[in-house]
Short mmCIF file of C-alpha atoms in Angstrom, two decimals:
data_model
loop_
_atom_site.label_atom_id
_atom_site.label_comp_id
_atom_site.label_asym_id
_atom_site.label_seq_id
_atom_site.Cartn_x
_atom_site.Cartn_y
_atom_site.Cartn_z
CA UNK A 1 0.00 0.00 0.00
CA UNK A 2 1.55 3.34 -1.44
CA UNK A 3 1.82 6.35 1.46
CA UNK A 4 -1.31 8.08 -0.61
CA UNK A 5 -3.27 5.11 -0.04
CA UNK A 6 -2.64 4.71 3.48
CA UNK A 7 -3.75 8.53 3.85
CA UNK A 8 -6.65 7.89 1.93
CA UNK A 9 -7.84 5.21 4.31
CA UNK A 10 -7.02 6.57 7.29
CA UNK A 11 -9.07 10.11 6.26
CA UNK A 12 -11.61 7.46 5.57
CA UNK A 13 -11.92 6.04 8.45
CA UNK A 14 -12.09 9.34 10.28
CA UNK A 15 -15.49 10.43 8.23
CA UNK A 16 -17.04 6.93 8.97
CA UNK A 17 -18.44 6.38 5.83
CA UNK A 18 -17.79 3.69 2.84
CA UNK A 19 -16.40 4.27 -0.16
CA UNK A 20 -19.40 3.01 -1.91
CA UNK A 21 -21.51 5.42 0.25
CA UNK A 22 -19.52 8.19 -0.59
CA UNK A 23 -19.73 7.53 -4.18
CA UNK A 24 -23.40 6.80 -3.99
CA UNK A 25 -24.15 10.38 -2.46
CA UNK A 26 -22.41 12.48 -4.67
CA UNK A 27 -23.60 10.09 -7.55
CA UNK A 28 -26.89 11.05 -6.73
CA UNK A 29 -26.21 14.74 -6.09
CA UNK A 30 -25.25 15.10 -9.75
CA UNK A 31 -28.05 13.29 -11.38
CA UNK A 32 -30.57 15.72 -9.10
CA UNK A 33 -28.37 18.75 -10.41
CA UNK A 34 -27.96 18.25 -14.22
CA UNK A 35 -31.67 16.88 -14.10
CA UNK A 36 -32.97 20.04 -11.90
CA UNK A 37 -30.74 22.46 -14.36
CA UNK A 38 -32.24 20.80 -17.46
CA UNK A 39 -35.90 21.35 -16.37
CA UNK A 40 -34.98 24.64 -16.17
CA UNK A 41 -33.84 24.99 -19.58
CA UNK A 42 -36.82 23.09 -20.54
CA UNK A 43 -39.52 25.80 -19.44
CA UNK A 44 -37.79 28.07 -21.14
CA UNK A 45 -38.12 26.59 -24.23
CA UNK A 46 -41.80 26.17 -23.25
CA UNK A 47 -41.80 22.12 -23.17
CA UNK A 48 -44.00 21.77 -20.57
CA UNK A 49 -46.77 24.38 -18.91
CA UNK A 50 -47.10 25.75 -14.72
CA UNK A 51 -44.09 26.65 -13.71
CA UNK A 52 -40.93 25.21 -12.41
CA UNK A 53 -39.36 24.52 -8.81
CA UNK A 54 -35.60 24.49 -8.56
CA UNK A 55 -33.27 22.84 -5.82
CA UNK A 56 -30.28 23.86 -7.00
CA UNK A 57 -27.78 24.80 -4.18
CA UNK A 58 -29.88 22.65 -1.59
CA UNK A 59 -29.28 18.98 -2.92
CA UNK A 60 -27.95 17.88 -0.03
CA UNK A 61 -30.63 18.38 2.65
CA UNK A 62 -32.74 15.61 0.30
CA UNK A 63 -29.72 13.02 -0.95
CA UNK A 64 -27.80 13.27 2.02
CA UNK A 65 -31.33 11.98 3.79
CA UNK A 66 -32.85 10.18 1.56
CA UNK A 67 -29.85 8.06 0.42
CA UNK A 68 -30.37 4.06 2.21
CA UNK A 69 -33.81 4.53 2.71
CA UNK A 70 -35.81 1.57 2.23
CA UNK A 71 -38.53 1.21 -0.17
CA UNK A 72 -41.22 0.75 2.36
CA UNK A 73 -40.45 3.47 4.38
CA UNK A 74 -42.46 6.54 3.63
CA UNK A 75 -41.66 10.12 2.37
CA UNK A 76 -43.87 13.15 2.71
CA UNK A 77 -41.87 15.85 0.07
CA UNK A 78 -42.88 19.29 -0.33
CA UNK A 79 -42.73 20.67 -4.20
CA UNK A 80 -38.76 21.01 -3.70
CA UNK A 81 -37.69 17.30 -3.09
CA UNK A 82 -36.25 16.50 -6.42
CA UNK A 83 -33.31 15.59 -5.08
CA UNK A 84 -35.74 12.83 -2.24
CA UNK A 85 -37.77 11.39 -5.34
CA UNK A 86 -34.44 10.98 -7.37
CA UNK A 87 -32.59 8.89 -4.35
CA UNK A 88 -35.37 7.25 -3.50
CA UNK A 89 -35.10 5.79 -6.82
CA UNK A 90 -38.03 7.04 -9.10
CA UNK A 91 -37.33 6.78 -12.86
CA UNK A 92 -35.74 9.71 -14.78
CA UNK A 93 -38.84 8.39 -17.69
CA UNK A 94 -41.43 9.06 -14.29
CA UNK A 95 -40.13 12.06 -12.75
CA UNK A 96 -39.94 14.03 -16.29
CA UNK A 97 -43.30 12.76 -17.33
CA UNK A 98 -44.43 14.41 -14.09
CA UNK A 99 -43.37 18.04 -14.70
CA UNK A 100 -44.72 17.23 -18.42
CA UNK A 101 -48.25 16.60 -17.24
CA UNK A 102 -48.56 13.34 -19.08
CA UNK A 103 -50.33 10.11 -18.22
CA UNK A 104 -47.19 8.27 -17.82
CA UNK A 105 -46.77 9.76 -14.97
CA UNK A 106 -47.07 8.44 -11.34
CA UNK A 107 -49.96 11.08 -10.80
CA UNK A 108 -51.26 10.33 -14.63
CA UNK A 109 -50.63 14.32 -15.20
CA UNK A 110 -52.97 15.34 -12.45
CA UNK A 111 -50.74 17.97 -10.47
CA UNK A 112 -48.54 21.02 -10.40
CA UNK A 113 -44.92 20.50 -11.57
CA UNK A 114 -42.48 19.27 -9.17
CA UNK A 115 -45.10 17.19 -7.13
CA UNK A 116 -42.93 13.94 -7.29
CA UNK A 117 -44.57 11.20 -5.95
CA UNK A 118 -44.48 7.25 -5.90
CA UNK A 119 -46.18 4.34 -4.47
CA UNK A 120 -43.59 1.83 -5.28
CA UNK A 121 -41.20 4.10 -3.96
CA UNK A 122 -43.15 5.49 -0.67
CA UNK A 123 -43.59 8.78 -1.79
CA UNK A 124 -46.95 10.62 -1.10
CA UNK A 125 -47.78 12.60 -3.38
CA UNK A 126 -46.91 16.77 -2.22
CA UNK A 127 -49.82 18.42 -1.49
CA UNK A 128 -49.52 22.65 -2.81
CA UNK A 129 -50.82 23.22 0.76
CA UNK A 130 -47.29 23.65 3.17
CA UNK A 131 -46.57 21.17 4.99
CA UNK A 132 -49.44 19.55 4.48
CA UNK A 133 -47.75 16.37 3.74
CA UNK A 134 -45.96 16.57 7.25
CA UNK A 135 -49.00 15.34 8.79
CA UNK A 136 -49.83 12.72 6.47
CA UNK A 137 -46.10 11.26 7.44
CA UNK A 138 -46.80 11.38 11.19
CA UNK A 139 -50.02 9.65 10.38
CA UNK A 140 -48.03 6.90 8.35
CA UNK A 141 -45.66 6.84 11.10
CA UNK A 142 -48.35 5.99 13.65
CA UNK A 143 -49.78 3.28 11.60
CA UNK A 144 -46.05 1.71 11.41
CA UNK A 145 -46.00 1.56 15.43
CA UNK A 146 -49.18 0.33 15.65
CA UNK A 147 -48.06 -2.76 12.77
CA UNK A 148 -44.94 -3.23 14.92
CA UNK A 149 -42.54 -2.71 11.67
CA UNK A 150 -39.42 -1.22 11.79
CA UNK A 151 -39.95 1.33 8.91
CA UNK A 152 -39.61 5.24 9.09
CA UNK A 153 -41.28 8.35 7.40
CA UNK A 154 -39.68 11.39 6.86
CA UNK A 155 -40.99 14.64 6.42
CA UNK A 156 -39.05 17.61 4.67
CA UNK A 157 -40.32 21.27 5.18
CA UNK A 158 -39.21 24.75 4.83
CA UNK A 159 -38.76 27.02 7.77
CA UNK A 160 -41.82 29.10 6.88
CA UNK A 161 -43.53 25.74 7.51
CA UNK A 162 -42.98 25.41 10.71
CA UNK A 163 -44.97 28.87 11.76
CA UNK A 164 -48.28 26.64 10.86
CA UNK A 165 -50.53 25.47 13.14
CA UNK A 166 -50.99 21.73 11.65
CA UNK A 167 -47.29 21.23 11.46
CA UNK A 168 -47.22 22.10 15.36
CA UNK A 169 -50.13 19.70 15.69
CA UNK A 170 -47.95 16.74 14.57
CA UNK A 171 -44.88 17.40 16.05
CA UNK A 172 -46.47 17.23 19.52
CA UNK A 173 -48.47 14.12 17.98
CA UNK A 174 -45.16 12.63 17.29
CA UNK A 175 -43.50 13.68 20.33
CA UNK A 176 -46.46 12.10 23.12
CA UNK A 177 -46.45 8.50 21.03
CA UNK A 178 -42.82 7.93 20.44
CA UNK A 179 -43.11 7.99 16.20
CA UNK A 180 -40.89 6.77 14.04
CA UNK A 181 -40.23 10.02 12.91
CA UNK A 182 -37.79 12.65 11.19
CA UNK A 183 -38.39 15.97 10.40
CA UNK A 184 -36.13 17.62 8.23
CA UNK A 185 -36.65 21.34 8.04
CA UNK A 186 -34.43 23.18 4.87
CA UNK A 187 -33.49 26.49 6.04
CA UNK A 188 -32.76 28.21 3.01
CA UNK A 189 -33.57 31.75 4.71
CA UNK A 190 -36.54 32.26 2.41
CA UNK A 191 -40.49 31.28 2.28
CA UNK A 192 -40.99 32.01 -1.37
CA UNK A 193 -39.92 35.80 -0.60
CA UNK A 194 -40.75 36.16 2.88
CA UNK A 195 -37.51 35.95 5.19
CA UNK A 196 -36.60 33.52 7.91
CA UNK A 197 -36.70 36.34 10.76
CA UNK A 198 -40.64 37.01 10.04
CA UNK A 199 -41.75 33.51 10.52
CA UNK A 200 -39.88 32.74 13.67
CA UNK A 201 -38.30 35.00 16.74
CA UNK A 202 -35.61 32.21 17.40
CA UNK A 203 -32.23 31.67 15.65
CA UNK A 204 -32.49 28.19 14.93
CA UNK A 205 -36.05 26.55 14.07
CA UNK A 206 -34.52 23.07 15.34
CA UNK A 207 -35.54 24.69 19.08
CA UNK A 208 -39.02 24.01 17.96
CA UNK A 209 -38.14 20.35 19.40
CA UNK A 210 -37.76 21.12 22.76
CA UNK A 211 -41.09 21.92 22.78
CA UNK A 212 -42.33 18.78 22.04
CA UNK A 213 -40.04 16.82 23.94
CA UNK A 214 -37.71 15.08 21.34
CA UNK A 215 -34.25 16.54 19.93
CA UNK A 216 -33.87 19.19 18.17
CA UNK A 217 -30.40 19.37 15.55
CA UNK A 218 -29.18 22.37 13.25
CA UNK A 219 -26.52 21.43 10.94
CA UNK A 220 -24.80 22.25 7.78
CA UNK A 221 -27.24 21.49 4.97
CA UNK A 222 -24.72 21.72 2.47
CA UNK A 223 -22.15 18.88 3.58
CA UNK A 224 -23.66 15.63 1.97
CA UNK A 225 -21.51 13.75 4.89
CA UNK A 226 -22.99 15.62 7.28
CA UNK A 227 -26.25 15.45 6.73
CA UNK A 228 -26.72 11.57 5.65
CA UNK A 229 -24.80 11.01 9.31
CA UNK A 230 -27.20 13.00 11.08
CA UNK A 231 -29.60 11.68 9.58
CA UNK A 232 -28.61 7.58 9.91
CA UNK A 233 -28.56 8.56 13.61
CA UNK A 234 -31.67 10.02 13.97
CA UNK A 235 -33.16 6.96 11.27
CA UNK A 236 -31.14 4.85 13.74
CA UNK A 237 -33.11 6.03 16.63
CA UNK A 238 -36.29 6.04 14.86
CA UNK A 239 -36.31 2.17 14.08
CA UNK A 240 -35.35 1.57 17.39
CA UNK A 241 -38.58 2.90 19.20
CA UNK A 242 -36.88 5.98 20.63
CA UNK A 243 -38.90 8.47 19.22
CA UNK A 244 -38.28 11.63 16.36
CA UNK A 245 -35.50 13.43 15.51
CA UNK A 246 -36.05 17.27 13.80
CA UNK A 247 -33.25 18.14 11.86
CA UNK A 248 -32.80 21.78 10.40
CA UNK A 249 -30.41 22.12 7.34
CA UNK A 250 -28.96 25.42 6.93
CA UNK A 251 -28.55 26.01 3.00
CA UNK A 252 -29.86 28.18 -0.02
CA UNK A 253 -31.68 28.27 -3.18
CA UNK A 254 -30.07 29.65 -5.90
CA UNK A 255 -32.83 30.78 -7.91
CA UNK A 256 -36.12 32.56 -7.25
CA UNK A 257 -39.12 30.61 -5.54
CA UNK A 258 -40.07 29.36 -8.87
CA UNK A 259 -39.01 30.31 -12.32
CA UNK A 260 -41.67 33.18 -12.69
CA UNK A 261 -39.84 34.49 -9.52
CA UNK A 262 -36.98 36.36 -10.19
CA UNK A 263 -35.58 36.62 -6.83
CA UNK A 264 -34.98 40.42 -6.35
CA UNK A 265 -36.10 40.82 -2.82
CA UNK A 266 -32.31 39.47 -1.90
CA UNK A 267 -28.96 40.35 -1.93
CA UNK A 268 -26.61 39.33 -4.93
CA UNK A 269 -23.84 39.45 -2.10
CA UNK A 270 -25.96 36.36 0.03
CA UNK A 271 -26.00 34.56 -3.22
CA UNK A 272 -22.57 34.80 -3.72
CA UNK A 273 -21.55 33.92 -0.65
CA UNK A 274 -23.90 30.58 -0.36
CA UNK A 275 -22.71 30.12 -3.87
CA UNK A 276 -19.09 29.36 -2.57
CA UNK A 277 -20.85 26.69 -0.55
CA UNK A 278 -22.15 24.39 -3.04
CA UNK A 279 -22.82 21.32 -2.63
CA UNK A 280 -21.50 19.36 -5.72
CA UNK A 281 -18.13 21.50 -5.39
CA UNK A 282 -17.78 20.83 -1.79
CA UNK A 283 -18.13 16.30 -2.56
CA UNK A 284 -16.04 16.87 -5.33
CA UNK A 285 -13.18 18.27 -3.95
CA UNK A 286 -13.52 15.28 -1.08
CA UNK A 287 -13.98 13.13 -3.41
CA UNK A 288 -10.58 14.09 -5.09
CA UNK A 289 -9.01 14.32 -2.09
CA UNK A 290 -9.50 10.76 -1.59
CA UNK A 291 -8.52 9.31 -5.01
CA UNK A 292 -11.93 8.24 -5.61
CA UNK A 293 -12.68 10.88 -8.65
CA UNK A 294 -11.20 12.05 -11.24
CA UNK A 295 -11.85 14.08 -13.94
CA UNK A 296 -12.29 11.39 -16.91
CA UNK A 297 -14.79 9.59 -14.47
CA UNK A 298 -16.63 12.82 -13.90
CA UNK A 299 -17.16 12.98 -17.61
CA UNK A 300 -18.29 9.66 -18.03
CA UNK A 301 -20.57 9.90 -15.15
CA UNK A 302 -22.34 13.27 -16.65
CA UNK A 303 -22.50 11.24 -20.02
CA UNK A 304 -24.04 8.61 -18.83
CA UNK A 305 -26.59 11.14 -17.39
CA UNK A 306 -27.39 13.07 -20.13
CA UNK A 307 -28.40 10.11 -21.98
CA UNK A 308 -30.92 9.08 -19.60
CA UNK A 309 -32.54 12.70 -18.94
CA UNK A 310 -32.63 12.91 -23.21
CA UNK A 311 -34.05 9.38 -23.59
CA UNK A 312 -36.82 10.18 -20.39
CA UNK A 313 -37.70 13.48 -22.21
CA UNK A 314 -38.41 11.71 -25.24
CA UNK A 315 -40.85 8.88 -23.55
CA UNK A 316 -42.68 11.96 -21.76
CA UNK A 317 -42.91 13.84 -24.75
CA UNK A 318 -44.42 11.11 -27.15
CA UNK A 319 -46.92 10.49 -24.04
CA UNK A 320 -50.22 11.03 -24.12
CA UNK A 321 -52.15 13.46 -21.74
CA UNK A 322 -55.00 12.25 -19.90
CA UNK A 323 -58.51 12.36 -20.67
CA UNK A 324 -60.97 14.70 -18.61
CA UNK A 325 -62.61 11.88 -16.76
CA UNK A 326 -58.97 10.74 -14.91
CA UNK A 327 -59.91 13.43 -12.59
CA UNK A 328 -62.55 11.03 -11.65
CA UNK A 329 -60.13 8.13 -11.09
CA UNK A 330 -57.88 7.43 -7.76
CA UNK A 331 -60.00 9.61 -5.91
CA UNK A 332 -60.36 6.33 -3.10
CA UNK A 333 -58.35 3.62 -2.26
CA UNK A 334 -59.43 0.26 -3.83
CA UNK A 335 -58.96 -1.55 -0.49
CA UNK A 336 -61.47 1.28 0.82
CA UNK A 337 -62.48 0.62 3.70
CA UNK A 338 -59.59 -0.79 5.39
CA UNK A 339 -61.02 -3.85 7.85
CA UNK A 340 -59.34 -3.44 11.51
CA UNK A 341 -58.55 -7.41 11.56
CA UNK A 342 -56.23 -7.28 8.59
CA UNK A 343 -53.97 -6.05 11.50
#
């Protein structure tokens, strides 16, 4: 073993994670950014209607959660959890046919852009309401406890979410029954233009917690390593019966609310400054560090990519849209009602 190898494995084994895992996150950071930058570039060529969503400059706070979550255990995504639906392993083919409105879609075209959702994949559906799917999660949560199965659900929010009354309401929920719960707030300073010191008097939104009786973490949203260990911990201590964990991400959206937003109520000087805290950059230059990337496999890995994001646009594109009556369709469960003994 050379002296660089040695040094490799030694700075390694001081962030505690695999090589495979490392490679996995940042493999999964770049498929949410060149797929979240291309959707951009897509509405403004007009190839699909609403509006558009970004995550850019917040990828972590989803991957760096989302990344070793089992199928079976449940997401509740707001409209900015690309980078949730992507790790949790919905199809490129899916996901674009989503933002294009067409019935190959999970949703069969039925909501906004951006609402990623999957019931292979334990997604709900996001709801336009905020937070709204935080609720549902607790709910799914309680119904894993009373099954007696291991599983989790994890709810991401904004910090303007957290200043609503039905997000407090399950929190507490969570809190009294032990729930196999985490809460992962992204901080990106912003609710849609509205800043982080008018929804809460309090410096960090992770002292919400306290108040519920469960701990409360803030962290740097922007360090993939940091964030997926936080979160394995507090996934950890979810499947072991110990109750939730609310994690607050500090990070940033580059671009305006949505793409009809162009972002002028802040500073270009915040921007810039968040800017030199990017997320890809930062797991590159780790990644480097440790011999595991390089630039040739950076350029294969984009490649290999772009051909999946231009063959998905294609199979959304030459998809149909629904019919009128779908609105009709899905509206209840076909196992409606459920029967108490199947449990």
């Amino acid at each position: 073993m050379s002296a660089n190898q040695a040094a490799n494995k030694s700075k390694l084994k001081q962030i505690g994670l695999s090589e495979e895992t490392l490679l996995g996150l940042y493999t999964n950071l770049m498929r949410t950014r060149l797929l979240d930058e291309k959707f951009r570039k897509l509405f403004r060529q007009g190839r699909f209607a609403g509006t558009y969503f970004s995550a850019v400059g917040q990828e972590a706070t989803t991957v760096g959660v989302t990344y070793g979550l089992r199928d079976e255990d449940i997401i509740g995504p707001s409209h900015r959890e690309i980078g949730a639906a992507v790790t949790k392993g919905i199809p490129f083919r899916e996901i674009v046919a989503q933002v294009f409105a067409r019935s190959s879609s999970p949703d069969k075209g039925k909501t906004h852009p951006c609402h990623y959702g999957s019931r292979e994949k334990g997604i709900i559906n996001p709801a336009s309401t905020v937070a709204g799917q935080t609720v549902v999660a607790t709910g799914c949560a309680m119904a894993f406890k009373i099954q007696k199965k291991d599983n989790v659900a994890v709810a991401f929010f904004g910090e303007g979410s957290t200043a609503r009354g039905g997000w407090h309401e399950a929190l507490n929920f969570a809190g009294i029954h032990k729930l196999p719960m985490i809460y992962v707030c992204q901080n990106n300073l912003w609710a849609e233009s509205v800043p982080a010191t008018l929804q809460g008097a309090i410096e960090h939104f992770a002292d919400r917690a306290k108040a519920y009786g469960f701990p409360g973490v803030t962290i740097d949203g922007n360090d993939v390593v940091v964030v997926h260990k936080t979160a394995q911990e507090a996934i950890a201590r979810a499947r072991a019966g110990d109750g939730p964990t609310l994690i607050e991400c500090m990070t940033y959206r580059w671009y305006g609310h949505s793409e009809i937003d162009p972002a002028n109520y802040r500073r270009s000087e915040e921007l810039e400054e968040w800017k030199k805290k990017d997320p890809i950059a930062r797991a590159e230059l780790l990644l480097t560090e440790l011999g595991l990337l390089t630039v040739e496999k950076r350029e294969v890995l984009v490649e290999r990519i772009e051909q999946e994001m231009e063959e998905a646009i294609k199979f959304a594109e030459e998809s149909k849209y629904s019919e009128p009556e779908e609105a009709y369709c899905d509206v209840y469960s076909d196992k409606f009602p459920v029967r108490r003994e199947e449990y």
